[in-house]
Amino acid sequence: MNMSGVSFNDIRTATLITPRHVVMAKHYSRNAADPVIFHDRGGKRIERKLIGFSAAAGDVMVGLLDEPVPGNYHSYALPATGSDVAGLIGKPVIVSDQKRSLFVHLIARIGGGIIVFRHDEREAHGWGKNLVVGDSGNPSFVIVGKELVLVETHTAGGPGSGPYYGDPAVQASVRAAVAKLDPVYSIRTVRVP
């Protein structure tokens, strides 16, 4: 999985949604001038600084990097707002935490701008965990083809929940924040089945 667009150098994780914009949990965001470090798939390190912020809907903070990252660092698409929300219920989601670990949870429900996960009680695969304090802002993804699509950044613990990036109001607020900080860039969306 291409995690080159996730900055794990601080437990207050930042995730690329354009080559110059990141999303974080509003209640657990990084500070201005904090280093934001990414590693490409070959391990090459790149450092940027946060120079601007714009709050979006719910628990979303959009941050602006001092300069864009090159193409070998991945910016994640968001779910298209016309995606089949009902069809996502029960689907697997890749959940990350502050220790750079990845887990497999299931989507329990989506509504009101929030997505909620659950553990797969039928499978004893050991790939789940309860999220804890410090995991806020870490991203969760659905897999569409060969691409990771950003569906959420953690707000709450347990199996996890947070803002659903495919919600029309949440996505509109993210688009507005991106345009306010640097309108040269825009988010990309992918229809999720």
Coordinates of N, CA and C in Angstrom, one line a residue:
M1 N 0.8 -1.2 0.0 CA 0.0 0.0 0.0 C 0.9 1.2 0.0
N2 N 0.5 2.2 -0.8 CA 1.3 3.4 -0.9 C 1.0 4.4 0.2
M3 N 1.8 4.4 1.2 CA 1.6 5.3 2.3 C 2.5 6.5 2.3
S4 N 3.1 6.8 1.1 CA 4.0 7.9 1.0 C 3.4 9.3 1.2
G5 N 2.1 9.4 1.2 CA 1.4 10.6 1.4 C 0.9 10.8 2.8
V6 N 1.4 10.0 3.7 CA 1.0 10.1 5.2 C 2.3 10.5 5.9
S7 N 2.2 11.6 6.7 CA 3.3 12.0 7.5 C 3.2 11.5 8.9
F8 N 4.0 10.5 9.2 CA 4.0 9.8 10.5 C 5.1 10.3 11.5
N9 N 5.8 11.4 11.1 CA 6.9 11.9 12.0 C 6.5 12.5 13.3
D10 N 5.2 12.7 13.5 CA 4.6 13.2 14.7 C 3.3 12.4 14.9
I11 N 2.9 12.1 16.1 CA 1.7 11.3 16.3 C 0.5 12.1 15.8
R12 N 0.6 13.4 15.6 CA -0.5 14.2 15.0 C -0.3 14.1 13.5
T13 N -0.8 13.1 13.0 CA -0.6 12.7 11.6 C -1.2 13.7 10.6
A14 N -0.5 13.9 9.4 CA -1.0 14.8 8.4 C -1.0 13.9 7.1
T15 N -2.1 14.0 6.3 CA -2.3 13.2 5.1 C -2.5 14.1 3.9
L16 N -1.7 13.8 2.8 CA -1.8 14.6 1.6 C -3.1 14.4 0.9
I17 N -3.8 15.5 0.5 CA -4.9 15.4 -0.4 C -4.7 16.2 -1.7
T18 N -3.6 17.0 -1.8 CA -3.1 17.6 -3.0 C -1.5 17.6 -2.8
P19 N -0.7 17.9 -3.8 CA 0.7 18.0 -3.5 C 1.1 19.0 -2.5
R20 N 0.2 19.9 -2.1 CA 0.5 21.0 -1.2 C -0.4 21.1 0.0
H21 N -1.5 20.3 0.1 CA -2.5 20.4 1.2 C -2.5 19.1 1.9
V22 N -2.7 19.1 3.2 CA -2.9 18.0 4.1 C -4.1 18.1 4.9
V23 N -4.7 17.0 5.4 CA -5.8 17.0 6.3 C -5.3 16.4 7.6
M24 N -5.9 16.9 8.7 CA -5.6 16.5 10.1 C -6.8 16.6 10.9
A25 N -6.8 16.0 12.1 CA -7.9 16.2 13.0 C -7.9 17.6 13.5
K26 N -9.0 18.3 13.5 CA -9.0 19.7 14.0 C -8.6 19.7 15.4
H27 N -9.1 18.8 16.2 CA -8.8 18.8 17.7 C -7.4 18.3 18.0
Y28 N -6.6 17.9 17.0 CA -5.3 17.3 17.3 C -4.4 17.7 16.1
S29 N -4.4 18.9 15.6 CA -3.6 19.3 14.5 C -2.2 19.8 14.9
R30 N -1.3 19.7 14.0 CA 0.0 20.2 14.2 C 0.0 21.8 14.2
N31 N 1.1 22.3 14.6 CA 1.3 23.8 14.7 C 2.0 24.3 13.5
A32 N 1.8 25.6 13.3 CA 2.5 26.3 12.3 C 4.0 26.1 12.4
A33 N 4.7 25.9 11.3 CA 6.1 25.7 11.2 C 6.6 24.3 11.6
D34 N 5.6 23.5 12.1 CA 6.0 22.1 12.4 C 6.5 21.4 11.2
P35 N 7.6 20.5 11.3 CA 8.0 19.8 10.2 C 7.0 18.7 9.8
V36 N 6.8 18.5 8.5 CA 5.9 17.5 8.0 C 6.8 16.6 7.1
I37 N 7.1 15.4 7.5 CA 8.1 14.6 6.8 C 7.3 13.4 6.1
F38 N 7.7 13.2 4.9 CA 7.1 12.1 4.1 C 8.3 11.2 3.6
H39 N 8.0 10.0 3.3 CA 8.9 9.0 2.7 C 8.3 8.4 1.5
D40 N 9.0 8.4 0.4 CA 8.4 7.8 -0.8 C 8.6 6.3 -0.7
R41 N 8.1 5.6 -1.7 CA 8.1 4.1 -1.6 C 9.5 3.5 -1.6
G42 N 10.5 4.3 -2.0 CA 11.9 3.8 -1.9 C 12.6 4.3 -0.6
G43 N 11.8 5.0 0.2 CA 12.4 5.4 1.5 C 13.0 6.8 1.5
K44 N 12.9 7.5 0.3 CA 13.5 8.8 0.2 C 12.6 9.8 1.0
R45 N 13.3 10.5 1.9 CA 12.7 11.5 2.9 C 12.6 12.9 2.3
I46 N 11.5 13.5 2.5 CA 11.3 14.9 2.2 C 10.6 15.6 3.3
E47 N 11.1 16.9 3.6 CA 10.5 17.6 4.7 C 9.9 18.9 4.2
R48 N 8.7 19.2 4.7 CA 8.0 20.5 4.4 C 7.6 21.1 5.8
K49 N 7.2 22.3 5.7 CA 6.7 23.0 6.9 C 5.2 23.4 6.7
L50 N 4.5 23.5 7.8 CA 3.1 23.9 7.7 C 3.1 25.5 7.8
I51 N 2.5 26.1 6.8 CA 2.5 27.6 6.9 C 1.1 28.2 6.9
G52 N 0.1 27.4 6.8 CA -1.3 27.9 6.8 C -2.3 26.9 7.2
F53 N -3.4 27.3 7.7 CA -4.5 26.4 8.1 C -5.9 27.0 7.8
S54 N -6.8 26.1 7.5 CA -8.2 26.5 7.3 C -9.1 25.4 7.8
A55 N -9.9 25.7 8.8 CA -10.8 24.7 9.3 C -11.9 24.3 8.3
A56 N -12.2 23.1 8.3 CA -13.3 22.6 7.4 C -14.4 22.0 8.3
A57 N -15.4 21.4 7.8 CA -16.6 20.9 8.6 C -16.1 19.8 9.5
G58 N -16.8 19.7 10.6 CA -16.6 18.6 11.6 C -15.2 18.7 12.2
D59 N -14.5 17.6 12.3 CA -13.2 17.6 12.9 C -12.1 17.6 11.9
V60 N -12.2 18.4 10.8 CA -11.2 18.5 9.8 C -10.5 19.8 9.8
M61 N -9.2 19.7 9.8 CA -8.3 20.9 9.6 C -7.5 20.6 8.3
V62 N -7.5 21.6 7.4 CA -6.7 21.5 6.2 C -5.5 22.4 6.4
G63 N -4.3 21.8 6.1 CA -3.1 22.6 6.3 C -2.4 22.8 5.0
L64 N -1.6 23.9 4.9 CA -0.9 24.2 3.7 C 0.6 24.0 3.9
L65 N 1.3 23.3 3.0 CA 2.7 23.1 3.1 C 3.4 24.3 2.4
D66 N 4.7 24.6 2.9 CA 5.4 25.7 2.4 C 5.7 25.5 0.9
E67 N 5.8 24.3 0.4 CA 6.0 24.1 -1.0 C 5.4 22.7 -1.4
P68 N 5.0 22.4 -2.6 CA 4.4 21.1 -3.0 C 5.4 20.0 -2.9
V69 N 4.9 18.8 -2.7 CA 5.8 17.6 -2.8 C 5.9 17.1 -4.2
P70 N 7.0 16.5 -4.6 CA 7.0 15.9 -6.0 C 6.1 14.8 -6.2
G71 N 5.9 14.3 -7.4 CA 5.0 13.3 -7.8 C 5.2 11.9 -7.2
N72 N 6.4 11.6 -6.6 CA 6.6 10.3 -6.0 C 6.1 10.2 -4.6
Y73 N 5.4 11.3 -4.1 CA 4.7 11.3 -2.8 C 3.2 11.4 -3.2
H74 N 2.5 10.4 -2.7 CA 1.1 10.3 -3.2 C 0.1 11.2 -2.4
S75 N -0.7 11.9 -3.2 CA -1.9 12.6 -2.7 C -3.1 11.7 -2.9
Y76 N -3.9 11.6 -1.8 CA -5.0 10.6 -1.9 C -6.3 11.3 -2.4
A77 N -7.0 10.6 -3.2 CA -8.3 11.0 -3.7 C -9.3 10.8 -2.5
L78 N -10.4 11.5 -2.6 CA -11.6 11.4 -1.7 C -12.7 10.7 -2.4
P79 N -13.6 10.0 -1.7 CA -14.8 9.4 -2.4 C -15.6 10.4 -3.1
A80 N -16.0 10.2 -4.3 CA -16.9 11.0 -5.0 C -18.2 11.1 -4.2
T81 N -18.8 12.3 -4.2 CA -20.0 12.5 -3.3 C -21.2 11.7 -3.8
G82 N -21.2 11.3 -5.1 CA -22.3 10.5 -5.6 C -22.1 9.0 -5.4
S83 N -21.1 8.6 -4.6 CA -20.8 7.2 -4.4 C -21.9 6.5 -3.6
D84 N -22.1 5.2 -3.8 CA -23.1 4.4 -3.2 C -22.8 4.2 -1.7
V85 N -23.3 5.0 -0.8 CA -23.0 4.9 0.6 C -23.5 3.6 1.1
A86 N -24.7 3.2 0.8 CA -25.3 1.9 1.3 C -24.4 0.8 0.9
G87 N -23.8 0.8 -0.3 CA -22.9 -0.2 -0.8 C -21.6 -0.3 -0.1
L88 N -21.3 0.7 0.7 CA -20.0 0.7 1.5 C -20.2 0.0 2.8
I89 N -21.4 -0.1 3.3 CA -21.6 -0.7 4.6 C -21.2 -2.2 4.6
G90 N -20.3 -2.5 5.6 CA -19.8 -3.9 5.7 C -18.5 -4.1 4.9
K91 N -18.1 -3.1 4.1 CA -16.9 -3.2 3.3 C -15.7 -3.0 4.2
P92 N -14.5 -3.7 3.9 CA -13.3 -3.5 4.7 C -12.7 -2.1 4.5
V93 N -12.1 -1.6 5.5 CA -11.4 -0.3 5.5 C -10.0 -0.5 6.1
I94 N -9.0 0.2 5.6 CA -7.6 0.1 6.1 C -7.5 1.3 7.1
V95 N -7.3 0.9 8.4 CA -7.2 1.9 9.5 C -5.8 2.0 9.9
S96 N -5.3 3.2 10.1 CA -3.9 3.4 10.6 C -3.9 4.0 12.0
D97 N -2.8 3.9 12.7 CA -2.7 4.4 14.0 C -1.3 5.2 14.2
Q98 N -1.1 5.7 15.4 CA 0.0 6.5 15.7 C 1.3 5.8 15.7
K99 N 1.3 4.4 15.7 CA 2.5 3.6 15.6 C 2.8 3.2 14.2
R100 N 2.2 3.8 13.2 CA 2.4 3.4 11.8 C 1.9 2.0 11.5
S101 N 1.0 1.5 12.2 CA 0.5 0.2 12.0 C -0.8 0.3 11.2
L102 N -1.1 -0.7 10.4 CA -2.4 -0.8 9.6 C -3.2 -1.9 10.1
F103 N -4.5 -1.7 10.1 CA -5.5 -2.7 10.6 C -6.7 -2.8 9.6
V104 N -7.4 -3.9 9.6 CA -8.6 -4.0 8.8 C -9.8 -4.0 9.6
H105 N -10.7 -3.0 9.4 CA -11.9 -2.9 10.1 C -13.0 -2.9 9.0
L106 N -14.3 -2.9 9.5 CA -15.4 -2.8 8.5 C -16.2 -1.5 8.7
I107 N -16.8 -1.1 7.7 CA -17.6 0.1 7.8 C -19.0 -0.3 8.4
A108 N -19.3 0.3 9.5 CA -20.6 0.0 10.2 C -21.7 0.9 9.7
R109 N -21.5 2.2 9.6 CA -22.5 3.1 9.1 C -21.9 4.5 8.7
I110 N -22.7 5.2 7.8 CA -22.3 6.5 7.3 C -23.5 7.4 7.4
G111 N -23.4 8.5 8.0 CA -24.5 9.5 8.0 C -24.1 10.7 8.8
G112 N -24.7 11.8 8.4 CA -24.5 13.1 9.1 C -23.1 13.6 9.0
G113 N -22.4 13.2 7.9 CA -21.0 13.7 7.8 C -20.0 12.8 8.5
I114 N -20.4 11.7 9.1 CA -19.6 10.8 9.9 C -19.6 9.4 9.4
I115 N -18.4 8.8 9.5 CA -18.3 7.3 9.1 C -17.9 6.6 10.4
V116 N -18.5 5.5 10.7 CA -18.2 4.7 11.9 C -17.8 3.3 11.5
F117 N -16.7 2.8 12.1 CA -16.2 1.5 11.8 C -16.6 0.5 12.9
R118 N -16.4 -0.8 12.6 CA -16.6 -1.9 13.5 C -15.6 -2.9 13.3
H119 N -15.4 -3.8 14.3 CA -14.5 -4.9 14.1 C -15.2 -6.0 13.4
D120 N -14.5 -6.9 12.7 CA -15.1 -8.0 12.1 C -15.0 -9.2 13.1
E121 N -16.2 -9.4 13.7 CA -16.3 -10.4 14.8 C -16.3 -11.8 14.2
R122 N -16.5 -12.0 12.9 CA -16.6 -13.3 12.3 C -15.2 -13.8 12.0
E123 N -14.2 -12.9 11.8 CA -12.9 -13.3 11.5 C -11.9 -13.1 12.7
A124 N -11.2 -14.1 13.1 CA -10.3 -14.0 14.1 C -8.9 -13.8 13.6
H125 N -8.7 -12.8 12.6 CA -7.5 -12.6 11.9 C -6.5 -11.8 12.7
G126 N -6.9 -11.1 13.8 CA -6.0 -10.3 14.6 C -5.6 -9.0 13.9
W127 N -6.3 -8.6 12.9 CA -5.9 -7.4 12.2 C -6.7 -6.1 12.6
G128 N -7.3 -6.2 13.7 CA -8.1 -5.1 14.2 C -7.5 -4.6 15.6
K129 N -7.9 -3.4 15.9 CA -7.5 -2.9 17.2 C -8.5 -1.8 17.7
N130 N -8.5 -1.5 18.9 CA -9.3 -0.4 19.4 C -8.3 0.9 19.4
L131 N -8.8 1.9 18.7 CA -8.0 3.1 18.6 C -8.0 3.8 20.0
V132 N -6.9 4.5 20.3 CA -6.7 5.1 21.6 C -6.3 6.6 21.5
V133 N -6.2 7.3 22.6 CA -5.8 8.7 22.6 C -4.4 8.7 21.9
G134 N -4.3 9.7 21.0 CA -3.1 9.8 20.2 C -3.2 9.3 18.8
D135 N -4.3 8.5 18.5 CA -4.6 8.0 17.2 C -5.4 9.0 16.3
S136 N -5.9 10.0 17.0 CA -6.7 11.0 16.3 C -6.0 11.6 15.1
G137 N -6.7 11.8 14.0 CA -6.1 12.3 12.8 C -5.5 11.3 11.8
N138 N -5.3 10.1 12.3 CA -4.7 9.1 11.4 C -5.7 8.7 10.4
P139 N -5.3 8.5 9.2 CA -6.2 8.2 8.1 C -6.7 6.8 8.0
S140 N -7.9 6.7 7.3 CA -8.5 5.4 7.0 C -8.8 5.4 5.5
F141 N -8.6 4.3 4.8 CA -8.8 4.2 3.4 C -9.7 3.0 3.0
V142 N -10.4 3.1 1.9 CA -11.0 2.0 1.2 C -10.1 1.8 -0.1
I143 N -10.1 0.6 -0.5 CA -9.3 0.2 -1.7 C -10.2 0.2 -2.9
V144 N -9.9 1.0 -3.9 CA -10.6 1.0 -5.2 C -9.6 0.7 -6.3
G145 N -9.8 -0.5 -6.8 CA -8.8 -1.0 -7.8 C -7.5 -1.2 -7.1
K146 N -6.5 -0.4 -7.5 CA -5.2 -0.4 -6.9 C -4.9 0.8 -6.1
E147 N -5.9 1.6 -5.8 CA -5.8 2.9 -5.2 C -6.4 3.0 -3.8
L148 N -5.6 3.6 -2.9 CA -6.2 3.9 -1.6 C -7.0 5.2 -1.7
V149 N -8.2 5.2 -1.2 CA -9.1 6.4 -1.3 C -9.4 6.8 0.2
L150 N -9.0 8.0 0.5 CA -9.2 8.5 1.9 C -10.7 8.7 2.3
V151 N -11.1 7.9 3.2 CA -12.5 8.1 3.6 C -12.7 8.8 5.0
E152 N -11.6 8.8 5.8 CA -11.8 9.3 7.2 C -10.5 9.6 7.8
T153 N -10.5 10.6 8.8 CA -9.4 10.8 9.7 C -10.0 10.7 11.1
H154 N -9.3 9.9 12.0 CA -10.0 9.5 13.3 C -10.3 10.7 14.2
T155 N -11.5 10.6 14.7 CA -11.9 11.6 15.8 C -12.1 10.8 17.1
A156 N -12.7 9.6 17.0 CA -13.0 8.8 18.2 C -12.4 7.5 18.2
G157 N -12.3 6.9 19.4 CA -11.6 5.6 19.6 C -12.5 4.4 19.3
G158 N -12.2 3.3 20.0 CA -12.9 2.0 19.7 C -12.5 1.6 18.3
P159 N -13.4 1.0 17.5 CA -13.0 0.6 16.1 C -12.7 1.8 15.2
G160 N -13.2 3.0 15.7 CA -12.8 4.3 15.0 C -14.0 4.9 14.3
S161 N -14.0 6.2 14.3 CA -15.0 7.0 13.6 C -14.4 8.4 13.4
G162 N -15.0 9.1 12.4 CA -14.6 10.5 12.1 C -15.3 11.0 10.9
P163 N -14.9 12.2 10.4 CA -15.5 12.8 9.3 C -15.4 11.9 8.0
Y164 N -16.6 11.8 7.3 CA -16.6 11.0 6.1 C -16.3 12.0 4.9
Y165 N -15.2 11.8 4.3 CA -14.8 12.7 3.2 C -15.6 12.6 1.9
G166 N -16.5 11.6 1.8 CA -17.4 11.6 0.7 C -18.7 12.3 0.9
D167 N -18.9 12.8 2.2 CA -20.2 13.5 2.5 C -20.1 14.9 1.7
P168 N -21.2 15.2 1.1 CA -21.2 16.5 0.3 C -20.8 17.7 1.1
A169 N -21.3 17.9 2.3 CA -21.0 19.1 3.1 C -19.6 19.1 3.5
V170 N -19.1 17.9 4.0 CA -17.7 17.8 4.4 C -16.8 18.1 3.2
Q171 N -17.1 17.4 2.1 CA -16.2 17.6 0.9 C -16.2 19.1 0.4
A172 N -17.4 19.7 0.4 CA -17.5 21.1 0.0 C -16.6 22.0 0.9
S173 N -16.6 21.7 2.2 CA -15.8 22.5 3.1 C -14.3 22.3 2.9
V174 N -14.0 21.0 2.6 CA -12.6 20.7 2.3 C -12.1 21.5 1.0
R175 N -13.0 21.4 0.0 CA -12.7 22.1 -1.3 C -12.5 23.6 -1.0
A176 N -13.4 24.2 -0.2 CA -13.3 25.6 0.1 C -12.0 25.9 0.8
A177 N -11.6 25.1 1.8 CA -10.4 25.3 2.5 C -9.2 25.2 1.6
V178 N -9.2 24.2 0.7 CA -8.0 24.1 -0.2 C -7.9 25.3 -1.1
A179 N -9.1 25.8 -1.6 CA -9.1 27.0 -2.5 C -8.6 28.2 -1.7
K180 N -9.0 28.3 -0.5 CA -8.6 29.5 0.3 C -7.1 29.5 0.5
L181 N -6.5 28.4 0.8 CA -5.1 28.3 1.1 C -4.2 28.4 -0.1
D182 N -4.6 27.7 -1.2 CA -3.8 27.8 -2.5 C -4.7 27.3 -3.6
P183 N -5.4 28.1 -4.3 CA -6.4 27.7 -5.3 C -5.7 27.1 -6.6
V184 N -4.4 27.0 -6.7 CA -3.8 26.4 -7.8 C -4.1 24.9 -7.8
Y185 N -4.3 24.3 -6.6 CA -4.5 22.9 -6.4 C -6.0 22.6 -6.1
S186 N -6.4 21.4 -6.5 CA -7.8 20.9 -6.1 C -7.7 19.5 -5.8
I187 N -8.7 19.0 -5.0 CA -8.8 17.7 -4.6 C -9.2 16.8 -5.8
R188 N -8.9 15.5 -5.7 CA -9.3 14.6 -6.7 C -10.3 13.6 -6.0
T189 N -11.3 13.2 -6.8 CA -12.3 12.2 -6.2 C -12.4 11.0 -7.1
V190 N -12.8 9.9 -6.4 CA -12.9 8.6 -7.1 C -14.3 8.0 -6.7
R191 N -15.0 7.5 -7.6 CA -16.3 6.8 -7.3 C -15.9 5.5 -6.6
V192 N -16.5 5.3 -5.4 CA -16.3 4.1 -4.7 C -17.5 3.2 -4.8
P193 N -17.3 1.9 -5.1 CA -18.5 1.0 -5.3 C -19.3 0.8 -4.1

